[in-house]
Coordinates of C-alpha atoms in Angstrom, one line a residue:
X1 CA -27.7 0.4 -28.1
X2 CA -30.5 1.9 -30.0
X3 CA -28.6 4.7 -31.6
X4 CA -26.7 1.2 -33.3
X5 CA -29.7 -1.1 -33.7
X6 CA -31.6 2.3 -35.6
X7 CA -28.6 2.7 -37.7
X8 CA -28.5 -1.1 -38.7
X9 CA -32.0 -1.0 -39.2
X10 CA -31.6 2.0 -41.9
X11 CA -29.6 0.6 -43.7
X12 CA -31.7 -3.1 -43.8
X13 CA -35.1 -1.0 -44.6
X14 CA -32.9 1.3 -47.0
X15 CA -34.6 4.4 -45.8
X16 CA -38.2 4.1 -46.7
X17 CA -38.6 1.2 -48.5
X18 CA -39.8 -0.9 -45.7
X19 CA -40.8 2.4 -43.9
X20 CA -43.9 0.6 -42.3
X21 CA -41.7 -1.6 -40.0
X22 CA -39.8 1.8 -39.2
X23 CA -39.3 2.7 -35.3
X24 CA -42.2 3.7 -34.1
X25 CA -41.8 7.7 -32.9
X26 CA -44.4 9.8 -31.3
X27 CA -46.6 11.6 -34.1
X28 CA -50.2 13.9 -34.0
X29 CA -53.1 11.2 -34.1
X30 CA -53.6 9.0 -37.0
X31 CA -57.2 10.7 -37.7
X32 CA -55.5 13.8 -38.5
X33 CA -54.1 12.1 -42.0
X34 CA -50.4 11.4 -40.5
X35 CA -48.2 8.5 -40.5
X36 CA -48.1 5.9 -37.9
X37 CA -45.4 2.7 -38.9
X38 CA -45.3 -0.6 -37.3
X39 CA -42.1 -2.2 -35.6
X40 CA -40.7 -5.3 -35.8
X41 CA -37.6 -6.7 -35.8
X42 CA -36.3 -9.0 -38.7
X43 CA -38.3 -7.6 -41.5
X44 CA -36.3 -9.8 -44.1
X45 CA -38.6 -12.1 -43.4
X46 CA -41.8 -10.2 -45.3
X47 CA -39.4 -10.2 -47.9
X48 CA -40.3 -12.6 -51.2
X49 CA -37.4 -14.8 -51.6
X50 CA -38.2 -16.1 -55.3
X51 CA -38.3 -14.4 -58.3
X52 CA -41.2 -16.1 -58.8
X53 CA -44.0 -14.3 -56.5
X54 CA -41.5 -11.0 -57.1
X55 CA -42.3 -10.9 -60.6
X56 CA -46.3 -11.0 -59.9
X57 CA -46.4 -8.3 -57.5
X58 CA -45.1 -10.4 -54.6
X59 CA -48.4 -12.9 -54.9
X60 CA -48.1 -16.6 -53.5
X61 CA -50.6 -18.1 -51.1
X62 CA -53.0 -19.2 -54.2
X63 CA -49.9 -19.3 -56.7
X64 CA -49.2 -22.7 -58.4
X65 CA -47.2 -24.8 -55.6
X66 CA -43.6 -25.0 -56.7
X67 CA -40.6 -25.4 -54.5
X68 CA -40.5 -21.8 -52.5
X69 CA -44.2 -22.4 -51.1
X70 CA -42.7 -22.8 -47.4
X71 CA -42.0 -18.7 -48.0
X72 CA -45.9 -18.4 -48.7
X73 CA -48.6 -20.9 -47.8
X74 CA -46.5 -24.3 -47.0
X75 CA -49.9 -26.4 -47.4
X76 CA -49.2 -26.1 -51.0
X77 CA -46.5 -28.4 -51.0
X78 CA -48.8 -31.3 -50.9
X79 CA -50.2 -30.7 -54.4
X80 CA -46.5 -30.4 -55.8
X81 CA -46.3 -32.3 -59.2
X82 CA -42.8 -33.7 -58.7
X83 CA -41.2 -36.0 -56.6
X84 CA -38.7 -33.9 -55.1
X85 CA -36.8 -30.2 -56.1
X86 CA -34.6 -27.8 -54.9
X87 CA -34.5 -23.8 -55.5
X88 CA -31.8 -21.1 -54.8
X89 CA -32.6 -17.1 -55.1
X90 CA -29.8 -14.4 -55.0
X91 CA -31.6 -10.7 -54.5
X92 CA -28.5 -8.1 -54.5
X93 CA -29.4 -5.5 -51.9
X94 CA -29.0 -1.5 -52.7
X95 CA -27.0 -1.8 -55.7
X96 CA -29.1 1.2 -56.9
X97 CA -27.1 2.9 -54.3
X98 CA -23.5 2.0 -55.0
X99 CA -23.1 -0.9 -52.4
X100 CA -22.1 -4.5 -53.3
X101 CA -21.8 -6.3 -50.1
X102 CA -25.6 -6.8 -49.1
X103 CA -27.2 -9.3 -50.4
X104 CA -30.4 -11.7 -49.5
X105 CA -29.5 -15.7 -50.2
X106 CA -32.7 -18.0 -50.2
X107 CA -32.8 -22.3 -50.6
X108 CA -35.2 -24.7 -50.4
X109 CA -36.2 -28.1 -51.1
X110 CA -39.0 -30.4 -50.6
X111 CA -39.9 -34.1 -51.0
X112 CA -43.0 -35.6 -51.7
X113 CA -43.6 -38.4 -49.2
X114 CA -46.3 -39.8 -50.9
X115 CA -49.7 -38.6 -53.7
X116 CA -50.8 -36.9 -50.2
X117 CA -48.2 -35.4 -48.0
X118 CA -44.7 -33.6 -48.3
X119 CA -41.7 -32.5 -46.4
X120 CA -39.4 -29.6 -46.7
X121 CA -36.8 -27.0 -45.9
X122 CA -35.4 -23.6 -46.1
X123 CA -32.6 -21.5 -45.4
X124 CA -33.3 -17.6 -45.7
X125 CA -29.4 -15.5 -44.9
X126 CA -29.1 -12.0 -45.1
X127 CA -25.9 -10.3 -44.8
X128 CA -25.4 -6.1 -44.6
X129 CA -22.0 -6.8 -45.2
X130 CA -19.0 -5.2 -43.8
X131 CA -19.1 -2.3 -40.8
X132 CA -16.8 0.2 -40.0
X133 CA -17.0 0.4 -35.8
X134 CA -16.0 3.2 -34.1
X135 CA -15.9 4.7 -30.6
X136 CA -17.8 8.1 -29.5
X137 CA -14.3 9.4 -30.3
X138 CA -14.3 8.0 -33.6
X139 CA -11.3 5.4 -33.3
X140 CA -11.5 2.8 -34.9
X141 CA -12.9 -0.6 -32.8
X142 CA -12.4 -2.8 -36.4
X143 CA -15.1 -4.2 -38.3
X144 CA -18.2 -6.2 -38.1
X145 CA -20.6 -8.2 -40.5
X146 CA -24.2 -8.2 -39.5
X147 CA -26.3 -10.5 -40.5
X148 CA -29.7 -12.7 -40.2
X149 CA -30.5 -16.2 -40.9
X150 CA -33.4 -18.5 -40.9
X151 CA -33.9 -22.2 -40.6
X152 CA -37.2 -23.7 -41.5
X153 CA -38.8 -26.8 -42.0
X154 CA -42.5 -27.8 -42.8
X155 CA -45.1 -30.7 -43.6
X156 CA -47.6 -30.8 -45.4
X157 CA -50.5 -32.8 -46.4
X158 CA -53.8 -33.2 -48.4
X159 CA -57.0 -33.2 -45.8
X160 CA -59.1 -34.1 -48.7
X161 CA -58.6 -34.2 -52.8
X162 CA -58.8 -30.4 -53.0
X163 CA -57.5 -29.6 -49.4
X164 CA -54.4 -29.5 -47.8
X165 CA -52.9 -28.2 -44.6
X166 CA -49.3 -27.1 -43.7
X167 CA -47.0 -26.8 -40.7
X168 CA -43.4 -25.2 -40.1
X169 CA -40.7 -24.6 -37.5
X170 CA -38.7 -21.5 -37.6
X171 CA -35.1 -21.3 -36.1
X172 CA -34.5 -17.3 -36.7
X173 CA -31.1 -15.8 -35.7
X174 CA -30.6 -11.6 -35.8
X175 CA -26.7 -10.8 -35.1
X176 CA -26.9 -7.2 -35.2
X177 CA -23.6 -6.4 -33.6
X178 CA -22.0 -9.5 -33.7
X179 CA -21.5 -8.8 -29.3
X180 CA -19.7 -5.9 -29.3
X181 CA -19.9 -3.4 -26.5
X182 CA -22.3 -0.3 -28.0
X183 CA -22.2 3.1 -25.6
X184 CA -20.9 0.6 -23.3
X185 CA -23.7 -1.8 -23.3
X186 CA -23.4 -5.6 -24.1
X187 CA -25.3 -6.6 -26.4
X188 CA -26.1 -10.6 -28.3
X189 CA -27.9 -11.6 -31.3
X190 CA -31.5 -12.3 -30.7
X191 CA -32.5 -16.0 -31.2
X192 CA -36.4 -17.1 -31.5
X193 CA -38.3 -20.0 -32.6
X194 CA -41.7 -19.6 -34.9
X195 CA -44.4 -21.4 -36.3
X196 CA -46.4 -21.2 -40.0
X197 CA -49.9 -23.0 -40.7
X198 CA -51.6 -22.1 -43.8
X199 CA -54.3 -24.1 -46.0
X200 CA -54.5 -24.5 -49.1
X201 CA -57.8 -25.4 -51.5
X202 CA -57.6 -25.9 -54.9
X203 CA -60.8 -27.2 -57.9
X204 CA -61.6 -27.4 -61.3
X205 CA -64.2 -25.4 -63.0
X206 CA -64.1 -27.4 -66.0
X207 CA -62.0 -28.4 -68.6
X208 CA -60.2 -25.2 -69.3
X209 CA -60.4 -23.3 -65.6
X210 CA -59.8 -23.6 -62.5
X211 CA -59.5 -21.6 -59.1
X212 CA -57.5 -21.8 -55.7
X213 CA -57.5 -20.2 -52.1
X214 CA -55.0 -20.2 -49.2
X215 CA -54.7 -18.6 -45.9
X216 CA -51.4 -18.3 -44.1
X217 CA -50.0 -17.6 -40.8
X218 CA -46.1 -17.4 -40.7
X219 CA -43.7 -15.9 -37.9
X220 CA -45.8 -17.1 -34.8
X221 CA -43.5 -17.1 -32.0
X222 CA -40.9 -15.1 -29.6
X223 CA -39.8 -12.0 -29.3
X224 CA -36.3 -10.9 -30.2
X225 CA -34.0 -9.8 -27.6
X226 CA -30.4 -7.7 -28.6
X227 CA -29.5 -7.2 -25.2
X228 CA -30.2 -8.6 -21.4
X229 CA -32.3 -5.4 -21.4
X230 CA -36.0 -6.6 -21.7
X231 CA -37.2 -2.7 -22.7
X232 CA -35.5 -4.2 -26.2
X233 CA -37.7 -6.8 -27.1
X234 CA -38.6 -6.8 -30.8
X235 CA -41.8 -8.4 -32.5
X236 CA -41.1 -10.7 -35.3
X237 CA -43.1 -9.6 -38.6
X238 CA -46.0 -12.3 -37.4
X239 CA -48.1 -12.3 -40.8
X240 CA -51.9 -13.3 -42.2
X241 CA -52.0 -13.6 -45.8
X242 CA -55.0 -14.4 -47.5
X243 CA -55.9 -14.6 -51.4
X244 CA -57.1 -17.1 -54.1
X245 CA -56.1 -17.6 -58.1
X246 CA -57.6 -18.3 -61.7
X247 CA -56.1 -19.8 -63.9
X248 CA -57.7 -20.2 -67.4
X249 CA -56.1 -22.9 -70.1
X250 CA -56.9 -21.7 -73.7
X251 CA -55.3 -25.2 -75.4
X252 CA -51.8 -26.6 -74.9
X253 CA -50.1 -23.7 -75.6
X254 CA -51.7 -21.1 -74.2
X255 CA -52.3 -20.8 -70.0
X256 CA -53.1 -17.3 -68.3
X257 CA -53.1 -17.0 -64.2
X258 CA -54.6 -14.4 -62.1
X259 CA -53.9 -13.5 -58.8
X260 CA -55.0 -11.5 -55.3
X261 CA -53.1 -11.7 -51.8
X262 CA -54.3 -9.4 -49.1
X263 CA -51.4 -9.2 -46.0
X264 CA -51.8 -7.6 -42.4
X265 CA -49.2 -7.9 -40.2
X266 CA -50.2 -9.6 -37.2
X267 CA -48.2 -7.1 -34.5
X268 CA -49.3 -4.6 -32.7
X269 CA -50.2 -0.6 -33.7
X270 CA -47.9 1.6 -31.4
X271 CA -49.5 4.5 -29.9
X272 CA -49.4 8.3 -31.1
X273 CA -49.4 11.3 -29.4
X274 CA -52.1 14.5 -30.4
X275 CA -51.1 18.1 -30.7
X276 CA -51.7 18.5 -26.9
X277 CA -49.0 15.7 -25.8
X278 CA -51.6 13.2 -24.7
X279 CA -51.2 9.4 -25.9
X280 CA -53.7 8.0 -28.4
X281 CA -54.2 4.4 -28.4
X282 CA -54.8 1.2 -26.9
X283 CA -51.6 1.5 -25.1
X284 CA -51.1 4.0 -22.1
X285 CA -47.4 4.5 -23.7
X286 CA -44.3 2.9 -25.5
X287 CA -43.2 1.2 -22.3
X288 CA -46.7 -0.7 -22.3
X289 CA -46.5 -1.4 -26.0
X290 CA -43.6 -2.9 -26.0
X291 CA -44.1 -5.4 -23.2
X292 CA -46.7 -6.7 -24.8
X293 CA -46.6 -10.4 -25.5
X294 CA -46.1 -12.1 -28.8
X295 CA -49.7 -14.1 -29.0
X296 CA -51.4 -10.8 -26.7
X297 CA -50.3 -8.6 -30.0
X298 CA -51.4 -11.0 -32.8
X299 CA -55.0 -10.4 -31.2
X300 CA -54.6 -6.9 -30.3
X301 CA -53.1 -6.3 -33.9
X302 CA -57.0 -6.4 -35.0
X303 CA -58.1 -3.7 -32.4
X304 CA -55.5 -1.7 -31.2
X305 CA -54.9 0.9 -34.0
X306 CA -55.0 4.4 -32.3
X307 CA -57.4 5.3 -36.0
X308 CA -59.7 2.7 -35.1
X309 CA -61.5 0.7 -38.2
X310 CA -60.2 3.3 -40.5
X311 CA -56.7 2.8 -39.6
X312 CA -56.9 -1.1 -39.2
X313 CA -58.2 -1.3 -42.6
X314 CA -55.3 0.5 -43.9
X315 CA -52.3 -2.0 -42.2
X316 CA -54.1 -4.2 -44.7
X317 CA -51.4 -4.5 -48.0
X318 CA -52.5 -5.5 -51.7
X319 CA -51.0 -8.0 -54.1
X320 CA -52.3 -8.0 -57.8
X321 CA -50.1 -10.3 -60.0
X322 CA -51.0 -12.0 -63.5
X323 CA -48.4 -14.8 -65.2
X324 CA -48.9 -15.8 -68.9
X325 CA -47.1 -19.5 -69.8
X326 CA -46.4 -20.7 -73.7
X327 CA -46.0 -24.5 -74.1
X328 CA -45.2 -24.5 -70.4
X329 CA -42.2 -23.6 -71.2
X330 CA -41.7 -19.5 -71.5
X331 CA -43.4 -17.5 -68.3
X332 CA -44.2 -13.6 -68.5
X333 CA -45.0 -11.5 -65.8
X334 CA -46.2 -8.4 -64.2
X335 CA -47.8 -7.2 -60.6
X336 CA -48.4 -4.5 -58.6
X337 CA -48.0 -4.0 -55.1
X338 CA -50.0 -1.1 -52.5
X339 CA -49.8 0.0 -49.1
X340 CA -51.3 2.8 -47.8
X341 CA -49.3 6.4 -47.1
X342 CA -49.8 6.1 -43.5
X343 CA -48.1 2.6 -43.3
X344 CA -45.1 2.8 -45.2
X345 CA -46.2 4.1 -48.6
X346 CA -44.5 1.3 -50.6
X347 CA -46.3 1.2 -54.2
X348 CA -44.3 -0.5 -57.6
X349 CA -44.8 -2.5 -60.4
X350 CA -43.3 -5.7 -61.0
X351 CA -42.1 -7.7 -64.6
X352 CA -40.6 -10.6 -64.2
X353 CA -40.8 -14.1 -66.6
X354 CA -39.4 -17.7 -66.3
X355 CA -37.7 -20.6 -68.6
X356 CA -38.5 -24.5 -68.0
X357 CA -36.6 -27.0 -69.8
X358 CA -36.9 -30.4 -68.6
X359 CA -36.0 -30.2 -64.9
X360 CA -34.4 -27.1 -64.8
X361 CA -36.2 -24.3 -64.1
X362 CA -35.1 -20.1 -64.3
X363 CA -36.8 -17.0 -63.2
X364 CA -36.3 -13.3 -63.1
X365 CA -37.9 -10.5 -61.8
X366 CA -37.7 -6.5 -61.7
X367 CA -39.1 -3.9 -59.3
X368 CA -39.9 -0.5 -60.5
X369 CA -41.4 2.0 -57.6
X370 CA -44.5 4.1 -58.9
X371 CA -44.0 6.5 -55.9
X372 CA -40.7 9.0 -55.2
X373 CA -41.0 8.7 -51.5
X374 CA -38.2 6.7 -50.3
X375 CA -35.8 4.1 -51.7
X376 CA -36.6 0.9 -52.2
X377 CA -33.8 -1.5 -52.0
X378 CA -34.6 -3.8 -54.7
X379 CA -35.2 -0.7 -57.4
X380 CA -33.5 -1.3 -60.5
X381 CA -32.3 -4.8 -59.6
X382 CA -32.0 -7.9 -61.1
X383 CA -33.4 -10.5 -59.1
X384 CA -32.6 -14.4 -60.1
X385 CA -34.0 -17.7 -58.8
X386 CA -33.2 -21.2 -60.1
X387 CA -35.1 -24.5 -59.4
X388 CA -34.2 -28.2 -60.1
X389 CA -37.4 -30.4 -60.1
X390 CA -37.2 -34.6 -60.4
X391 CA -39.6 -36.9 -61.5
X392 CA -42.9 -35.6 -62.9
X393 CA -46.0 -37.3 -60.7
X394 CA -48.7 -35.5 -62.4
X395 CA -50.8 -38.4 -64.0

């Protein structure tokens, strides 16, 4: 079961690109300078589904609302400008690697109840494509299609005329092995249910600036289970995002926005083991970790970090992104994104820009890694996202 589940996962995190949500292995204590990952299971979902926030950096809880804010901070979608929109993003998966069949399929859509609330919806699907199965023998036991999928829908509404608040419900679905039999054990896809909340603040300098804040909570919820073997349990990527905007208007043409997220995964850090075999950590050993409970880990997730202070500070990832609009019409962009070495390592640069005409909105975005350790999956991709927004309410 885990020999298929680690080989799945590979593939999904395409080596070392998502290396922080990696297995968790035994390893000399994190105060010596080495690595120590955190697991979850269903790490698509950290993954920005618009080409939006992807071209900034992967920036969004202070980001102009627009019609992927469920993805990050879902209070926004009460200061939306139009009525009602919807938005699909195709992100090819690996092509920098040969293979064609992965790919990551985002759509949403929102409506605007009224000047102070909104409703919405998602659908995030992730497919790995198809899998040669074989036997310890290596006959052939046919072919299977992993995949993951994500149903979500939120409300939101203003608190006060710069405040708003935002709820979801997650359905989340991870069919590993579509139930076949692996070193015969049974195994099932994993089925959980979250929650988001995030809050959303938004004011005007003057004239020609302005600023905005939001805070976000996503992934709340169960664990997911591949087998009727509880030792199996996986956290979902439960996630605090945190981070604010600027956005300066020069004249009608002319707009510039700046922008800061700050991320921590809300799940716990596994234990590590010294050069003299003994476990370091909050946790006696793996068997302890992993029963942990969901809501137990989101408030050991602050403490529990074998490194202490030093190493919780370093779970802690940094989004820098800047977007430049003409006319409101033409969009460039840029961002950069940092973890630390002993979480994952992931550092790139981000370009991405965006056409509006009338209703109809396109964006694109490009990933270039700054660091040779690893491969990301999106490197040298082409990522696209295209939105349809009705009836302006902005007065």
């Amino acid at each position: 079961m885990k020999k298929i589940l680690a080989t799945i996962t590979l593939l999904l995190l395409a080596g070392a690109a998502m290396a922080q949500q990696a297995t968790p292995k035994a390893s000399t204590n994190y105060t010596g300078g080495n690595k120590n990952y955190i697991s979850t299971g269903m790490p698509i979902l950290l993954i920005a589904p618009d080409a939006v926030s992807a071209g900034m950096g992967d920036v969004g809880v202070a980001t102009n609302p627009d019609v992927y804010s469920a993805h990050w901070n879902n209070a926004k979608y009460a200061f939306i400008d139009n009525k009602s929109g919807i938005g699909l993003t195709y992100t090819p998966w690996l092509r920098n690697l040969g293979l064609s069949d992965m790919n990551l399929l985002y759509l949403a859509g929102y409506y605007k109840i009224n000047n102070s609330s909104a409703i919405a919806a998602g659908l995030t699907y992730f497919t790995l494509g198809d899998i040669q199965h074989t036997d310890e023998e290596g006959a052939d036991k046919g072919t299977f299609m992993p995949n993951e999928f994500a149903i979500d829908v939120t409300y939101s509404m203003k608190i006060s005329d710069n405040l708003s608040l935002g709820a979801s419900g997650r359905f989340i679905r991870d069919d590993l092995t579509n139930g076949q039999d692996i070193e015969n054990q049974s195994t099932k896809a994993a089925n959980a249910l979250a929650a988001d909340i995030g809050l959303y603040y938004q004011q005007d300098i003057d004239q020609k600036q302005s600023f905005a804040a939001g805070a976000h909570i996503s992934n709340l919820g169960s664990k997911l289970s591949y087998s009727d073997d509880d030792t199996q349990n996986e956290f979902l990527p439960a996630n605090f995002r945190f981070g604010g905007r600027y956005t300066y208007d020069a004249d009608e043409y002319n707009k510039i926005n700046v922008m800061v997220d700050f991320n921590k995964l809300l799940v716990p850090t596994p234990p590590t083991v010294n050069e003299d075999g003994d476990v370091v950590g909050y946790y006696e050993n793996m068997a302890d970790y992993r029963s942990t409970g969901s809501i137990a880990g989101v408030f050991n997730s602050f403490h529990d970090a074998p490194g202490g202070f030093k190493e919780e500070i370093s779970e802690i990832t940094l989004s820098l992104g800047a977007e430049y609009w003409y006319a409101n019409t033409f969009a460039v962009r840029a961002g950069y994104f940092y973890e630390s070495a002993n979480k994952g390592g992931r550092k790139y640069i981000t370009l991405g820009g965006g056409v509006k005409y009338n209703m109809f909105v396109i964006d694109l975005a490009y990933l270039i890694p700054t660091t040779s350790f690893g491969n990301n999956p999106l490197s040298n991709t082409i990522r696209i996202s295209l939105a349809l927004n009705f009836a302006n309410t902005k007065k």
